[in-house]
C-alpha positions as MATLAB code, in Angstrom:
seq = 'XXXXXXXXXXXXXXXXXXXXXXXXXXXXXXXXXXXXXXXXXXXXXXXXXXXXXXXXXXXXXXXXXXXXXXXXXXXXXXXXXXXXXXXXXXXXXXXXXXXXXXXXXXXXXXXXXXXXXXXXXX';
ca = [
      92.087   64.253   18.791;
      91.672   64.006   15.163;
      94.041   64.061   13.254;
      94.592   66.734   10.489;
      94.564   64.585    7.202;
      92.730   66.997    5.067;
      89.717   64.903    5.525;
      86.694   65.930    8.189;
      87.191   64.875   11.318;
      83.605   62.954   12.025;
      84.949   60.738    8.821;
      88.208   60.126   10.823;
      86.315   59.005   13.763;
      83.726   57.108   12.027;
      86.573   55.080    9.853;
      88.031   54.386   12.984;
      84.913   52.740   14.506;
      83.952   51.209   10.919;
      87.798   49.485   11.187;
      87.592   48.426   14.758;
      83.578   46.866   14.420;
      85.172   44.953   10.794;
      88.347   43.763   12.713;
      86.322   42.298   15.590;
      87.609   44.564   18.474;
      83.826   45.951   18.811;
      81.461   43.292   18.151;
      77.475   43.668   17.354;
      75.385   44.858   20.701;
      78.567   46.243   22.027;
      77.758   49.954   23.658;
      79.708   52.690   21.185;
      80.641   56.147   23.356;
      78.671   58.863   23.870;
      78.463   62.107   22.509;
      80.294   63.680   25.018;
      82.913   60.490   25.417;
      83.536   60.923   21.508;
      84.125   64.877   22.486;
      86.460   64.256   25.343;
      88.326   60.947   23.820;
      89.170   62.983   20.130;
      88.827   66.615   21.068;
      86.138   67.472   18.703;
      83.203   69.472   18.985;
      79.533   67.857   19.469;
      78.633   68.531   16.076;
      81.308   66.219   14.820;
      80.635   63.478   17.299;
      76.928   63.977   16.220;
      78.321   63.702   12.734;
      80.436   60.849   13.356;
      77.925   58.601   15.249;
      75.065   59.708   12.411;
      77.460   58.586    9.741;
      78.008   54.903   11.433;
      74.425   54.952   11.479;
      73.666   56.014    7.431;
      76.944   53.137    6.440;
      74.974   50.325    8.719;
      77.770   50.199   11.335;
      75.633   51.390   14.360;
      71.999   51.261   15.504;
      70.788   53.774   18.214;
      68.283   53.712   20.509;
      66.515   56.986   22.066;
      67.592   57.329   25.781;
      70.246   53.931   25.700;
      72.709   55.217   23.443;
      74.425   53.939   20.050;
      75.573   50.517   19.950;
      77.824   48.473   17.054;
      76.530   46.987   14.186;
      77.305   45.182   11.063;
      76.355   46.238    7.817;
      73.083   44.599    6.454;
      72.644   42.530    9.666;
      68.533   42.272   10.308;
      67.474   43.112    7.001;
      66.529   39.784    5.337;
      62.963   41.157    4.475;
      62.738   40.602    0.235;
      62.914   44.107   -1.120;
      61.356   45.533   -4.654;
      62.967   46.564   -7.060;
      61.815   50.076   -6.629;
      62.799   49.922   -3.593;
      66.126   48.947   -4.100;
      66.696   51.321   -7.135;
      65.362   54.383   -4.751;
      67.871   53.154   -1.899;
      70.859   52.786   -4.603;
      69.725   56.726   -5.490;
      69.556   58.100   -2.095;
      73.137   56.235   -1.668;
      74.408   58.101   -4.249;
      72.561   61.478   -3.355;
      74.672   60.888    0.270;
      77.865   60.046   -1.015;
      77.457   63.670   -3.454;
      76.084   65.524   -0.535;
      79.393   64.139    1.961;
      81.938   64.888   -0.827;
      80.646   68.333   -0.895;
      80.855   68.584    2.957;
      84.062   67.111    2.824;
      85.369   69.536    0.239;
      83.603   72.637    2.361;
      85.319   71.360    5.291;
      88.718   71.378    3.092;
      87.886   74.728    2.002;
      86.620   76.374    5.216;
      90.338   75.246    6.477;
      92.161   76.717    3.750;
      90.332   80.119    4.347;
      90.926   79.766    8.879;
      94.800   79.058    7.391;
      95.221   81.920    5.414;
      93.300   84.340    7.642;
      95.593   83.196   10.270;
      99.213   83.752    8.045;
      98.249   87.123    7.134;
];
C-alpha cells in the first residue's frame, strides 16, 4: 500500500518505479506490472495504477504496448530524430502545462483528504 505522505499515491508508485528503472533493478524491455498487479501489490484503486503507469509513460520511464502490457524505459532512449525548434519550444510548454496541471491534482488530492479527515472527526 501507499503510503500516506501527503503526496498522491500514483506519484508514490510511479517514484518508486522511476527509482528502481534509474538504480538498475528494472532495466529497459523489462515487463512493469499490470493494472491489476499494481492494485493488489499497493492497495490502490485502478484509477491510481492507471495514473501511476500513465505518469511513467508522460516522464519517459515506460513505453506500452496495446494488448502486451507496459514495459521499462529510460528517459529519452529512441529519440535521436533532430527536432525544430518549434518543436522543442511547444514540448518545453506542454511540460510545463503538465507539471501545473499535476500540482493542481496533487494539491486536490491534498485537499479532498483534508475534507474525508474532517468529515470523519466530526
Amino acid at each position: 500500500m501507499a503510503d500516506f505522505t501527503g503526496r498522491a499515491a500514483y506519484l508514490q508508485i510511479a517514484d518508486d518505479f522511476k527509482r528502481r528503472i534509474r538504480d538498475g533493478e528494472l532495466t529497459p524491455g523489462d515487463k512493469l506490472p499490470s493494472e491489476s498487479d499494481l492494485m493488489a501489490q499497493h492497495s490502490v484503486s485502478r484509477t491510481v495504477a492507471r495514473q501511476a503507469i500513465s505518469r511513467l509513460r508522460e516522464d519517459g520511464y515506460a513505453i506500452s504496448h496495446q494488448g502486451k502490457g507496459s514495459f521499462a524505459a529510460l528517459p529519452g532512449e529512441g529519440s535521436s530524430a533532430k527536432r525544430s525548434p518549434e518543436f522543442e519550444q511547444i514540448t518545453e510548454y506542454l511540460s510545463e502545462v503538465r507539471r501545473d496541471v499535476r500540482r493542481l491534482a496533487e494539491r486536490m488530492d491534498q485537499l479532498e483528504d483534508l475534507v474525508r479527515q474532517q468529515a470523519q472527526g466530526q
